[in-house]
Short mmCIF file of C-alpha atoms in Angstrom, two decimals:
data_model
loop_
_atom_site.label_atom_id
_atom_site.label_comp_id
_atom_site.label_asym_id
_atom_site.label_seq_id
_atom_site.Cartn_x
_atom_site.Cartn_y
_atom_site.Cartn_z
CA MET A 1407 67.67 0.48 49.89
CA LYS A 1408 66.63 4.38 50.09
CA GLY A 1409 67.16 4.18 46.51
CA LYS A 1410 65.44 1.69 45.73
CA VAL A 1411 62.25 2.47 47.67
CA GLY A 1412 62.99 6.05 45.51
CA ILE A 1413 63.00 4.66 42.02
CA LEU A 1414 60.28 1.90 43.05
CA LEU A 1415 57.70 4.88 44.29
CA ALA A 1416 59.18 7.15 40.68
CA MET A 1417 57.79 4.32 38.95
CA VAL A 1418 55.06 3.75 40.37
CA VAL A 1419 53.52 7.90 40.04
CA LEU A 1420 54.83 7.24 36.42
CA PHE A 1421 53.10 4.32 36.65
CA GLY A 1422 50.21 6.67 37.84
CA VAL A 1423 50.79 9.43 35.39
CA ILE A 1424 51.40 6.00 32.04
CA ALA A 1425 47.46 4.71 33.62
CA SER A 1426 45.98 8.37 34.05
CA GLY A 1427 46.86 8.85 30.86
CA CYS A 1428 45.30 5.09 29.63
CA ILE A 1429 42.13 6.42 31.35
CA GLY A 1430 42.69 9.82 29.92
CA SER A 1431 42.65 8.16 26.18
CA GLN A 1432 39.90 6.04 27.41
CA GLU A 1433 38.01 8.76 28.66
CA THR A 1434 38.10 10.46 25.77
CA SER A 1435 37.14 7.05 22.95
CA GLU A 1436 34.47 6.94 25.71
CA THR A 1437 33.53 10.35 24.65
CA LYS A 1438 33.41 9.87 20.72
CA THR A 1439 29.86 10.28 19.39
CA THR A 1440 27.51 7.63 19.15
CA SER A 1441 24.17 9.07 19.01
CA VAL A 1442 22.98 12.59 17.18
CA GLU A 1443 19.96 14.47 17.18
CA LEU A 1444 18.52 14.79 13.81
CA THR A 1445 17.04 18.46 12.83
CA GLY A 1446 15.30 17.26 9.92
CA ASP A 1447 18.41 18.70 6.98
CA PHE A 1448 18.84 15.18 5.77
CA VAL A 1449 22.54 16.01 4.83
CA LYS A 1450 23.34 17.89 7.78
CA ASP A 1451 22.13 14.48 9.65
CA VAL A 1452 23.77 12.87 7.44
CA LEU A 1453 27.13 14.27 8.00
CA ALA A 1454 26.97 14.39 11.91
CA ILE A 1455 26.21 10.24 10.98
CA GLY A 1456 29.12 9.62 8.99
CA LYS A 1457 31.36 11.36 10.78
CA ALA A 1458 29.92 9.81 14.07
CA LEU A 1459 30.72 6.21 12.22
CA GLU A 1460 34.06 7.13 11.18
CA SER A 1461 35.24 8.80 14.85
CA ASN A 1462 34.29 5.64 16.17
CA GLY A 1463 36.36 3.16 13.40
CA VAL A 1464 33.63 1.92 11.53
CA SER A 1465 33.95 2.56 7.85
CA GLU A 1466 31.77 -0.11 6.16
CA VAL A 1467 27.74 -0.44 7.22
CA LYS A 1468 25.92 -3.43 6.02
CA PHE A 1469 22.31 -3.87 5.06
CA SER A 1470 19.79 -6.04 3.61
CA ALA A 1471 16.59 -4.92 1.97
CA TRP A 1472 13.39 -7.92 2.07
CA GLY A 1473 10.47 -7.25 -0.06
CA SER A 1474 7.98 -8.26 -2.21
CA GLY A 1475 4.99 -9.09 -4.96
CA ASP A 1476 4.19 -9.20 -8.34
CA PRO A 1477 7.19 -8.57 -10.59
CA ASN A 1478 7.36 -5.24 -11.55
CA SER A 1479 7.40 -4.27 -7.48
CA VAL A 1480 11.35 -4.53 -7.79
CA MET A 1481 12.16 -0.93 -6.79
CA ARG A 1482 10.67 -2.46 -3.16
CA VAL A 1483 14.08 -3.14 -2.58
CA TYR A 1484 16.35 -1.69 -5.04
CA GLY A 1485 14.85 1.97 -3.61
CA ILE A 1486 16.66 0.52 -0.38
CA VAL A 1487 19.88 0.24 -2.72
CA GLU A 1488 19.28 3.53 -4.30
CA ALA A 1489 18.72 4.84 -1.01
CA ALA A 1490 22.38 3.68 0.22
CA ARG A 1491 23.91 5.23 -3.35
CA ARG A 1492 22.74 8.71 -2.94
CA ILE A 1493 23.97 8.69 1.03
CA ASN A 1494 26.82 7.28 -0.05
CA LYS A 1495 26.94 9.73 -2.79
CA VAL A 1496 26.94 12.78 0.53
CA TRP A 1497 29.85 10.99 2.67
CA GLU A 1498 31.96 10.51 -0.16
CA GLU A 1499 31.62 14.67 -1.95
CA ASN A 1500 31.68 15.63 1.74
CA GLY A 1501 35.29 13.34 2.86
CA VAL A 1502 33.42 11.03 4.60
CA ASN A 1503 34.86 7.94 4.56
CA VAL A 1504 32.34 5.72 5.21
CA ARG A 1505 30.30 3.63 2.76
CA ILE A 1506 26.91 1.40 2.83
CA THR A 1507 26.46 -1.21 1.33
CA ILE A 1508 23.49 -3.89 0.72
CA THR A 1509 24.49 -7.11 1.14
CA ASP A 1510 21.65 -8.33 0.35
CA THR A 1511 17.62 -7.82 -1.76
CA HIS A 1512 15.43 -10.91 -1.04
CA TYR A 1513 12.52 -10.53 -2.38
CA VAL A 1514 9.93 -13.34 -3.62
CA ALA A 1515 6.58 -12.80 -4.43
CA SER A 1516 4.00 -14.11 -2.16
CA PHE A 1517 3.39 -11.17 0.47
CA GLN A 1518 2.07 -13.63 2.50
CA ASP A 1519 5.13 -16.35 2.32
CA ALA A 1520 7.48 -12.80 2.71
CA TYR A 1521 5.70 -12.27 6.36
CA GLN A 1522 6.34 -15.59 7.91
CA GLU A 1523 9.73 -16.04 6.40
CA TYR A 1524 10.82 -12.82 8.34
CA LEU A 1525 8.35 -14.11 11.96
CA SER A 1526 10.68 -17.00 11.04
CA LYS A 1527 14.24 -15.31 11.02
CA GLN A 1528 13.37 -13.11 13.80
CA PRO A 1529 14.37 -15.13 16.65
CA LEU A 1530 17.33 -15.96 14.90
CA GLY A 1531 19.02 -12.79 13.91
CA GLN A 1532 18.26 -14.02 10.83
CA ALA A 1533 15.79 -10.92 9.40
CA GLY A 1534 16.81 -8.50 6.99
CA ASP A 1535 17.57 -4.54 8.29
CA PHE A 1536 14.24 -3.29 6.40
CA PHE A 1537 11.16 -5.32 5.59
CA VAL A 1538 8.41 -3.94 2.77
CA ASN A 1539 5.70 -5.36 3.35
CA SER A 1540 1.15 -4.91 4.05
CA TYR A 1541 0.08 -2.26 6.31
CA ALA A 1542 -2.08 -5.31 7.40
CA PHE A 1543 0.99 -7.49 9.03
CA LEU A 1544 1.99 -4.11 11.21
CA PRO A 1545 0.62 -4.37 14.42
CA THR A 1546 1.29 -7.66 14.74
CA LEU A 1547 4.87 -6.92 13.71
CA ALA A 1548 5.23 -3.31 16.23
CA ASP A 1549 3.21 -5.44 19.12
CA GLU A 1550 6.15 -8.20 18.99
CA GLY A 1551 9.12 -6.18 18.80
CA TYR A 1552 10.37 -6.62 15.49
CA ILE A 1553 10.35 -3.42 14.07
CA LEU A 1554 11.51 0.05 14.87
CA ASP A 1555 9.10 2.88 16.57
CA ILE A 1556 10.25 5.92 14.08
CA THR A 1557 7.87 8.33 15.61
CA GLU A 1558 10.34 10.49 16.89
CA TYR A 1559 12.57 10.34 14.22
CA ALA A 1560 9.53 11.29 12.26
CA ASN A 1561 8.82 14.72 14.04
CA ALA A 1562 12.39 16.31 12.89
CA TYR A 1563 11.39 15.10 9.08
CA LYS A 1564 7.66 16.62 8.87
CA ASN A 1565 8.38 17.93 5.97
CA VAL A 1566 8.34 15.01 4.58
CA ILE A 1567 5.73 13.59 6.62
CA GLU A 1568 3.25 15.84 4.93
CA ASP A 1569 3.89 15.23 1.21
CA PHE A 1570 2.79 11.67 2.14
CA TYR A 1571 -1.44 11.38 1.35
CA PRO A 1572 -2.11 11.08 5.88
CA SER A 1573 -4.78 7.89 5.42
CA LEU A 1574 -1.32 6.24 4.66
CA ILE A 1575 0.83 7.42 7.17
CA GLU A 1576 -2.47 6.52 9.43
CA ALA A 1577 -1.99 3.07 7.62
CA SER A 1578 1.74 2.33 9.06
CA LYS A 1579 0.83 3.44 12.84
CA PHE A 1580 -0.16 0.62 15.63
CA ASN A 1581 -0.71 2.50 18.59
CA GLY A 1582 -0.54 6.05 18.45
CA LYS A 1583 3.18 4.91 17.38
CA LEU A 1584 4.49 5.30 13.71
CA TYR A 1585 6.04 2.30 12.46
CA GLY A 1586 7.40 2.84 9.01
CA LEU A 1587 7.34 5.16 5.67
CA PRO A 1588 4.58 4.12 2.94
CA GLN A 1589 5.91 2.71 0.53
CA ASP A 1590 2.81 2.15 -2.56
CA THR A 1591 -0.84 1.60 -2.72
CA GLU A 1592 -3.70 1.72 -5.32
CA ALA A 1593 -7.61 3.04 -4.76
CA ARG A 1594 -10.39 0.83 -6.60
CA PRO A 1595 -12.22 2.74 -9.57
CA LEU A 1596 -15.37 2.41 -10.63
CA TYR A 1597 -14.57 1.76 -14.25
CA ILE A 1598 -17.88 2.67 -16.80
CA ARG A 1599 -17.26 1.59 -20.41
CA LYS A 1600 -17.27 4.99 -22.72
CA ASP A 1601 -18.82 3.54 -26.43
CA VAL A 1602 -22.07 1.74 -23.63
CA ALA A 1603 -22.59 4.80 -21.67
CA ALA A 1604 -22.69 6.91 -25.76
CA LYS A 1605 -25.33 3.72 -26.88
CA ILE A 1606 -27.55 4.63 -24.00
CA GLY A 1607 -27.02 7.88 -23.78
CA PHE A 1608 -25.13 8.28 -20.60
CA ASN A 1609 -23.43 11.83 -20.52
CA LEU A 1610 -20.26 11.52 -18.33
CA GLU A 1611 -18.99 14.42 -18.63
CA GLY A 1612 -17.92 15.85 -15.46
CA ILE A 1613 -18.44 12.51 -13.96
CA GLU A 1614 -15.93 12.77 -11.57
CA GLU A 1615 -17.25 15.79 -10.10
CA LYS A 1616 -20.93 14.47 -9.44
CA VAL A 1617 -19.53 11.34 -7.79
CA LYS A 1618 -16.71 13.67 -5.66
CA ASN A 1619 -19.40 15.50 -4.37
CA GLY A 1620 -21.98 12.97 -4.05
CA GLU A 1621 -24.37 14.10 -6.55
CA PHE A 1622 -23.72 9.91 -8.41
CA THR A 1623 -24.94 7.82 -6.25
CA TRP A 1624 -25.32 3.62 -5.90
CA SER A 1625 -28.67 4.84 -7.11
CA ASP A 1626 -27.78 6.18 -10.37
CA VAL A 1627 -25.47 3.37 -10.95
CA TYR A 1628 -28.45 1.74 -11.22
CA TYR A 1629 -30.86 3.49 -12.86
CA TRP A 1630 -28.01 3.68 -15.82
CA ALA A 1631 -27.32 -0.72 -15.59
CA LYS A 1632 -31.17 -0.74 -16.28
CA LYS A 1633 -30.75 1.45 -18.91
CA ALA A 1634 -27.59 -0.84 -20.39
CA LYS A 1635 -29.12 -3.82 -19.97
CA GLU A 1636 -32.38 -2.78 -22.17
CA SER A 1637 -30.63 -1.88 -24.17
CA GLY A 1638 -28.65 -5.20 -24.93
CA VAL A 1639 -25.38 -4.74 -22.86
CA GLU A 1640 -25.24 -8.32 -20.80
CA TRP A 1641 -24.26 -6.83 -18.20
CA GLY A 1642 -25.04 -3.69 -15.62
CA LEU A 1643 -22.80 -4.31 -13.53
CA ILE A 1644 -18.80 -7.09 -12.78
CA HIS A 1645 -17.63 -6.60 -9.33
CA ARG A 1646 -14.85 -8.54 -8.42
CA LYS A 1647 -15.26 -11.90 -6.67
CA GLY A 1648 -13.53 -14.17 -3.58
CA SER A 1649 -13.36 -12.94 -0.04
CA ALA A 1650 -15.14 -9.54 0.40
CA HIS A 1651 -11.76 -8.85 1.70
CA PRO A 1652 -10.90 -5.79 -0.11
CA ASP A 1653 -13.58 -4.06 -2.32
CA LEU A 1654 -17.50 -4.98 -1.92
CA ILE A 1655 -16.04 -3.65 1.92
CA GLN A 1656 -16.07 -0.32 -0.16
CA PHE A 1657 -20.31 -0.58 0.13
CA ILE A 1658 -19.77 -0.06 3.64
CA PHE A 1659 -18.49 2.61 3.68
CA ALA A 1660 -19.53 4.23 1.38
CA PHE A 1661 -22.43 4.03 3.07
CA GLY A 1662 -21.97 5.92 6.14
CA GLY A 1663 -21.02 2.86 8.27
CA LYS A 1664 -17.94 1.35 9.81
CA LEU A 1665 -15.74 -1.40 10.56
CA TYR A 1666 -14.00 -0.93 13.26
CA ASN A 1667 -13.87 1.12 16.69
CA GLU A 1668 -10.31 2.54 17.30
CA ASP A 1669 -11.67 3.35 21.09
CA SER A 1670 -12.57 -0.51 22.07
CA GLY A 1671 -10.19 -2.17 19.39
CA LYS A 1672 -13.27 -4.13 18.24
CA LEU A 1673 -14.54 -4.87 14.44
CA VAL A 1674 -17.76 -3.49 13.85
CA VAL A 1675 -20.84 -5.23 11.60
CA ASP A 1676 -22.40 -1.90 11.41
CA VAL A 1677 -26.39 -3.38 10.59
CA PRO A 1678 -27.45 -0.65 8.67
CA ALA A 1679 -25.05 0.09 6.34
CA VAL A 1680 -24.00 -3.67 5.88
CA TYR A 1681 -28.22 -4.07 5.22
CA LYS A 1682 -27.47 -1.95 2.56
CA TRP A 1683 -24.66 -3.18 0.42
CA LEU A 1684 -26.29 -6.93 0.71
CA TYR A 1685 -29.13 -4.69 -0.37
CA VAL A 1686 -28.42 -3.30 -3.29
CA GLU A 1687 -26.46 -6.37 -4.38
CA TRP A 1688 -29.88 -8.35 -3.76
CA LYS A 1689 -31.25 -5.56 -6.13
CA PHE A 1690 -28.76 -5.56 -8.89
CA ALA A 1691 -28.96 -9.32 -8.84
CA GLN A 1692 -32.67 -9.86 -8.93
CA ASP A 1693 -32.91 -7.90 -11.73
CA GLY A 1694 -30.35 -9.81 -14.12
CA LEU A 1695 -27.99 -6.72 -13.96
CA LEU A 1696 -25.35 -7.81 -12.30
CA PRO A 1697 -23.93 -11.94 -12.63
CA LYS A 1698 -25.84 -13.91 -8.94
CA ASP A 1699 -22.92 -16.79 -9.30
CA ILE A 1700 -20.35 -13.71 -10.02
CA MET A 1701 -18.73 -14.47 -6.66
CA SER A 1702 -17.32 -17.25 -8.24
CA TRP A 1703 -16.65 -15.97 -11.44
CA ASP A 1704 -12.89 -17.31 -13.09
CA TRP A 1705 -10.42 -13.76 -13.86
CA ALA A 1706 -9.05 -14.58 -16.83
CA LYS A 1707 -12.10 -16.32 -18.37
CA GLN A 1708 -15.26 -14.47 -17.52
CA ILE A 1709 -15.22 -12.06 -15.25
CA HIS A 1710 -11.62 -9.52 -17.15
CA PRO A 1711 -13.36 -10.90 -20.34
CA ALA A 1712 -16.52 -9.65 -19.49
CA ILE A 1713 -15.15 -5.73 -18.55
CA VAL A 1714 -12.53 -5.02 -22.10
CA GLU A 1715 -15.34 -6.43 -24.72
CA GLY A 1716 -17.69 -4.73 -23.65
CA ARG A 1717 -20.09 -7.34 -21.97
CA THR A 1718 -21.27 -4.60 -18.87
CA LEU A 1719 -21.80 -1.21 -18.34
CA PHE A 1720 -19.87 -0.62 -14.50
CA ASP A 1721 -17.01 -2.67 -13.50
CA ILE A 1722 -15.49 -2.49 -9.67
CA GLY A 1723 -11.79 -2.82 -10.28
CA GLY A 1724 -8.40 -1.59 -9.07
CA THR A 1725 -5.84 0.86 -10.71
CA TRP A 1726 -3.94 -2.12 -11.84
CA TYR A 1727 -6.33 -3.49 -14.21
CA TRP A 1728 -5.07 -0.51 -16.25
CA THR A 1729 -1.46 -2.03 -17.38
CA GLU A 1730 -3.11 -6.10 -16.51
CA TRP A 1731 -5.00 -5.49 -20.04
CA GLN A 1732 -2.32 -4.10 -21.45
CA THR A 1733 -0.91 -7.12 -20.73
CA LYS A 1734 -2.77 -10.29 -20.91
CA GLU A 1735 -4.92 -11.89 -23.84
CA TYR A 1736 -9.03 -10.85 -22.76
CA TYR A 1737 -9.93 -9.91 -24.82
CA GLY A 1738 -10.82 -12.41 -28.27
CA LYS A 1739 -13.93 -10.57 -29.82
CA GLU A 1740 -10.98 -10.91 -33.00
CA GLY A 1741 -11.32 -13.82 -32.12
CA THR A 1742 -8.12 -15.12 -31.01
CA PRO A 1743 -7.60 -13.21 -27.78
CA ARG A 1744 -5.18 -10.42 -27.35
CA PRO A 1745 -3.97 -8.09 -24.87
CA LEU A 1746 -5.32 -4.42 -24.83
CA LYS A 1747 -3.61 -1.75 -26.36
CA PRO A 1748 -2.78 1.97 -23.86
CA GLU A 1749 -5.17 3.83 -26.88
CA GLU A 1750 -7.40 0.97 -26.34
CA VAL A 1751 -7.58 1.71 -22.55
CA GLN A 1752 -8.08 5.64 -22.60
CA ALA A 1753 -10.08 4.92 -25.70
CA TRP A 1754 -12.88 2.12 -24.02
CA PHE A 1755 -12.60 2.98 -19.79
CA ALA A 1756 -13.78 6.20 -18.18
CA TYR A 1757 -13.13 5.89 -14.15
CA THR A 1758 -14.70 7.61 -11.24
CA LEU A 1759 -14.43 6.84 -6.95
CA PHE A 1760 -16.56 3.68 -5.89
CA PRO A 1761 -20.05 6.61 -5.62
CA ALA A 1762 -21.26 7.45 -2.43
CA GLY A 1763 -23.99 4.73 -1.80
CA GLU A 1764 -26.92 7.42 -1.39
CA LYS A 1765 -27.59 11.17 -1.31
CA GLY A 1766 -25.82 13.13 1.58
CA LEU A 1767 -22.71 10.83 2.06
CA LYS A 1768 -19.39 10.82 0.75
CA PRO A 1769 -17.49 8.78 -2.23
CA VAL A 1770 -14.95 6.49 -1.10
CA THR A 1771 -11.86 4.63 -2.35
CA LEU A 1772 -10.16 1.44 -0.90
CA SER A 1773 -6.08 0.95 -0.54
CA GLN A 1774 -3.82 -1.87 1.03
CA PRO A 1775 -0.43 0.07 1.66
CA PHE A 1776 2.57 -1.09 1.94
CA VAL A 1777 5.21 0.20 4.09
CA TRP A 1778 9.15 0.61 4.47
CA MET A 1779 9.32 -1.47 7.41
CA ILE A 1780 12.86 -1.43 10.22
CA ASN A 1781 14.16 -4.07 11.46
CA SER A 1782 14.48 -3.08 15.88
CA LYS A 1783 17.43 -4.41 15.45
CA ALA A 1784 18.70 -2.95 12.04
CA GLY A 1785 22.51 -3.14 11.84
CA GLN A 1786 22.99 -6.09 14.35
CA GLN A 1787 25.33 -7.16 12.18
CA ASN A 1788 27.71 -4.59 11.88
CA PRO A 1789 30.75 -3.31 14.11
CA LYS A 1790 30.22 -2.54 17.94
CA TYR A 1791 26.62 -2.38 17.37
CA ASP A 1792 25.43 -2.60 20.73
CA GLU A 1793 27.39 0.93 21.22
CA LEU A 1794 26.64 2.56 18.18
CA LYS A 1795 22.95 1.31 17.75
CA ASP A 1796 21.37 4.20 17.58
CA LEU A 1797 23.86 5.76 15.23
CA TYR A 1798 23.39 2.61 12.81
CA HIS A 1799 18.57 3.12 13.57
CA LYS A 1800 19.00 6.73 13.06
CA LEU A 1801 21.16 5.74 8.97
CA ALA A 1802 18.17 3.39 8.66
CA PHE A 1803 15.14 5.94 9.54
CA LEU A 1804 17.04 8.07 7.04
CA MET A 1805 17.57 5.90 4.79
CA ILE A 1806 14.01 4.26 4.24
CA ILE A 1807 13.62 9.15 3.97
CA LYS A 1808 15.87 8.24 1.24
CA ALA A 1809 13.66 5.59 -0.35
CA SER A 1810 11.56 7.27 -0.68
CA ASP A 1811 12.93 10.21 -2.72
CA PRO A 1812 9.79 11.43 -5.58
CA ASP A 1813 11.39 9.88 -8.03
CA ILE A 1814 11.65 7.08 -6.51
CA ASN A 1815 8.61 6.33 -5.84
CA ALA A 1816 6.96 7.44 -9.22
CA ILE A 1817 9.34 4.90 -10.77
CA HIS A 1818 7.89 2.61 -8.37
CA SER A 1819 4.25 3.64 -9.13
CA VAL A 1820 4.84 4.12 -13.38
CA ILE A 1821 6.60 1.19 -13.35
CA SER A 1822 4.58 -1.36 -11.75
CA ALA A 1823 0.80 0.05 -12.28
CA HIS A 1824 0.62 1.58 -8.35
CA LEU A 1825 -0.53 5.00 -6.98
CA PRO A 1826 2.41 6.86 -5.47
CA VAL A 1827 2.70 7.60 -1.99
CA ARG A 1828 3.80 11.12 -2.26
CA LYS A 1829 1.85 14.66 -3.84
CA GLU A 1830 5.46 14.80 -5.64
CA ALA A 1831 6.30 11.54 -7.02
CA ALA A 1832 2.10 12.38 -8.49
CA LYS A 1833 3.68 15.80 -10.37
CA LEU A 1834 6.17 13.92 -10.70
CA ILE A 1835 4.76 11.27 -13.27
CA SER A 1836 2.66 14.05 -15.22
CA ASP A 1837 6.29 15.14 -16.81
CA GLU A 1838 6.55 13.91 -19.95
CA LYS A 1839 10.86 15.45 -20.05
CA TRP A 1840 10.86 12.96 -16.52
CA LEU A 1841 9.20 9.90 -17.78
CA ASN A 1842 10.54 9.88 -21.51
CA ASP A 1843 14.32 10.34 -19.28
CA LEU A 1844 12.78 6.99 -17.35
CA LYS A 1845 11.79 5.43 -20.92
CA ASN A 1846 15.48 5.66 -21.91
CA LEU A 1847 16.77 5.76 -18.66
CA ASN A 1848 18.27 8.64 -19.27
CA LEU A 1849 18.17 8.76 -14.57
CA ASP A 1850 21.00 9.06 -12.25
CA LEU A 1851 20.09 5.62 -10.83
CA ASP A 1852 22.53 2.80 -9.63
CA PRO A 1853 23.97 1.22 -12.53
CA GLN A 1854 22.14 -2.26 -10.19
CA VAL A 1855 18.93 -0.02 -10.03
CA LYS A 1856 19.07 0.32 -13.67
CA ASP A 1857 20.49 -3.59 -14.61
CA ASN A 1858 16.90 -4.50 -12.76
CA ILE A 1859 14.36 -2.38 -13.77
CA LYS A 1860 14.82 -1.91 -17.76
CA ASP A 1861 12.95 -5.09 -19.54
CA ILE A 1862 10.27 -3.84 -16.86
CA VAL A 1863 10.92 -0.31 -17.99
CA ALA A 1864 10.68 -1.49 -22.25
CA THR A 1865 7.58 -2.62 -21.21
CA THR A 1866 5.34 -0.42 -18.99
CA VAL A 1867 6.07 3.28 -19.18
CA HIS A 1868 4.08 4.60 -21.61
CA PRO A 1869 2.79 8.24 -21.84
CA ILE A 1870 -1.30 7.55 -21.79
CA ASN A 1871 -0.62 4.52 -18.32
CA ALA A 1872 1.32 7.75 -16.25
CA LYS A 1873 -1.48 10.16 -16.55
CA PHE A 1874 -3.64 7.62 -15.76
CA LEU A 1875 -2.02 7.13 -12.07
CA ALA A 1876 -1.99 10.79 -12.76
CA ASP A 1877 -5.32 11.30 -12.77
CA VAL A 1878 -6.41 8.78 -9.85
CA SER A 1879 -3.58 10.05 -7.46
CA TYR A 1880 -6.24 11.94 -5.82
CA MET A 1881 -8.56 8.94 -5.37
CA LEU A 1882 -5.72 8.91 -1.68
CA GLU A 1883 -7.91 11.27 -0.76
CA TYR A 1884 -11.33 9.90 -0.47
CA THR A 1885 -9.20 6.01 0.62
CA LYS A 1886 -10.22 3.75 3.08
CA LEU A 1887 -8.81 0.22 5.03
CA ALA A 1888 -9.39 -2.28 5.69
CA PRO A 1889 -8.97 -2.76 9.78
CA ALA A 1890 -5.49 -4.11 10.85
CA HIS A 1891 -6.94 -6.63 13.32
CA PRO A 1892 -5.98 -10.50 13.95
CA LYS A 1893 -9.83 -11.30 12.99
CA TYR A 1894 -10.96 -9.68 10.52
CA PRO A 1895 -10.06 -12.52 7.92
CA ALA A 1896 -12.62 -14.48 9.57
CA LEU A 1897 -15.09 -11.62 8.96
CA ALA A 1898 -14.44 -10.82 5.68
CA ASP A 1899 -14.61 -14.85 5.30
CA ILE A 1900 -18.56 -14.51 6.90
CA PHE A 1901 -19.43 -10.81 4.74
CA LYS A 1902 -18.42 -13.52 1.71
CA GLU A 1903 -20.53 -16.12 2.77
CA ALA A 1904 -23.26 -13.81 3.39
CA VAL A 1905 -22.52 -12.06 -0.15
CA ASP A 1906 -22.66 -15.25 -1.85
CA LYS A 1907 -26.41 -16.25 -0.74
CA VAL A 1908 -28.15 -12.87 -1.07
CA LEU A 1909 -26.60 -12.35 -4.49
CA ARG A 1910 -27.98 -16.41 -5.51
CA GLY A 1911 -31.36 -15.27 -4.07
CA GLU A 1912 -31.13 -17.73 -1.65
CA MET A 1913 -31.04 -15.04 0.97
CA THR A 1914 -32.97 -12.29 1.45
CA PRO A 1915 -30.77 -8.96 2.20
CA GLU A 1916 -32.63 -8.66 5.98
CA GLU A 1917 -31.15 -12.79 6.17
CA GLY A 1918 -28.06 -12.38 4.95
CA VAL A 1919 -27.47 -9.43 8.14
CA ASN A 1920 -29.09 -12.18 10.28
CA TYR A 1921 -26.54 -14.87 8.81
CA ILE A 1922 -23.63 -12.85 9.79
CA ILE A 1923 -24.40 -11.78 13.07
CA GLN A 1924 -25.63 -15.96 14.06
CA LYS A 1925 -22.18 -16.22 12.12
CA ILE A 1926 -20.71 -14.36 13.65
CA ASN A 1927 -22.08 -15.73 17.97
CA ALA A 1928 -20.87 -18.88 17.03
CA ASP A 1929 -17.39 -18.13 16.99
CA PRO A 1930 -16.77 -17.56 20.50
CA GLU A 1931 -12.98 -15.72 20.45
CA LEU A 1932 -14.68 -13.86 16.97
CA ALA A 1933 -18.13 -12.45 19.16
CA GLN A 1934 -15.46 -11.10 21.84
CA ASN A 1935 -13.94 -8.98 19.12
CA VAL A 1936 -17.17 -7.47 17.20
CA GLU A 1937 -19.31 -5.12 18.24
CA VAL A 1938 -22.60 -5.07 16.72
CA VAL A 1939 -24.24 -2.00 16.07
CA GLY A 1940 -27.28 -0.44 14.69
CA GLU A 1941 -30.57 -1.80 13.70
CA ILE A 1942 -31.99 -2.74 10.29
CA PRO A 1943 -33.96 0.60 9.13
CA ARG A 1944 -37.20 -0.12 8.17
CA ASP A 1945 -38.08 2.72 5.98
CA TRP A 1946 -35.35 2.52 3.89
CA LYS A 1947 -35.63 2.44 0.18
CA PHE A 1948 -32.96 1.96 -3.37
CA PRO A 1949 -33.62 2.39 -5.83
#
């Protein structure tokens, strides 16, 4: 019996030892790295994450990329594909047996539809891991907890972050926290017809510097527009139509006003600046320099033909006009409408910032940047998500860092006529050799990426267009943004109505301001979100 008891005790002890060993093995498993500290050294960080994933038995990481926009902007999703290839290459060269696979490149035309789809798929856990869309949607997505706060990650990559234009980084924040990285943007230049300017003795030499220094203001624009009209040119100024967002609000900033109070979180109707904006519009229209019904003009039949056919001296447009004029049949002076040639666009148009409203103020431009955002559940379809979430999230962050490489950003800019968001990318599009390599697709890119951009590259890559983008990139130093506020669209619509009534002569500028205030007060919810500040200046003169 004693012998049996001894054997039993020995078995218990042995089981305990084995159990202890098992527990020990479990402890060894639990001590496997499930988190890494980002250092700012990209290769070092990628390797650390790759090795940590590998030690946890992960050999494949699956992500999806969602984007939207015009047909030429597909790098909004293929930038992620290329980033995955570059990280995979680092792992392969260093013997890390992990690969990233992009399972879905979901790209749709309407960025508003893409946003609605992203919202609807979030509760189901079916929204993309990466989402590229307008900064205007970022506050809502952040507030709902749908996108990842990358502030801490970005602190380790200040060397990269500081290469982005600061205003675009600010547009990627909500409540002081960073929720994405800028992907692209644009500016809205004042275009000037060189041939019309020559006809009226308007010397354009150094005009960009004069505008930068605030020496050439909207009073000067009026003076030369009047000269053009008197010389027989149909119009002095053409501008965009429809909603006042986002173009015409440049007048508010050019007259030193603001649209948003960061302290209160409310929209602002800056009465002095709004009054001066409406007065300039009214004065141009009443003197026949700007069509009174411009807010209802047709883009393809009226607005663009008036510009490309030289029937105006000035035009407030967008950087994308430059290539749009080369792809759309707006020019009909020879009978059959046709697109302009790059050489014609270059020969006919000068471009500068939106001038200061008056002496002593600064020029501006306006942008609506798109932003790389990361789903707050990025990587959730992968193994051991709850345990390895930190690794997946940091890997996703490193992917948007890599997708922001200057060459990837420069490719997107050249083929889509958007502005580069990084200073290094702006330098690259001025590099003739690099441009030729892009033209021939002689670049180290994923075959899938090359195949999807080859037709776009063939029709858009031209030295003249690249030079234009390089030339206007400095405008981002002066850019302003419309407030990313849920009630801003309602306020913008009221601005639009007031501008239309003032242009048509149905209201004086003062009546236009009062109309705006009355419309705001008639909407209790809007009134709670808008501050009306300042008074109509009684002694102000224009021009």
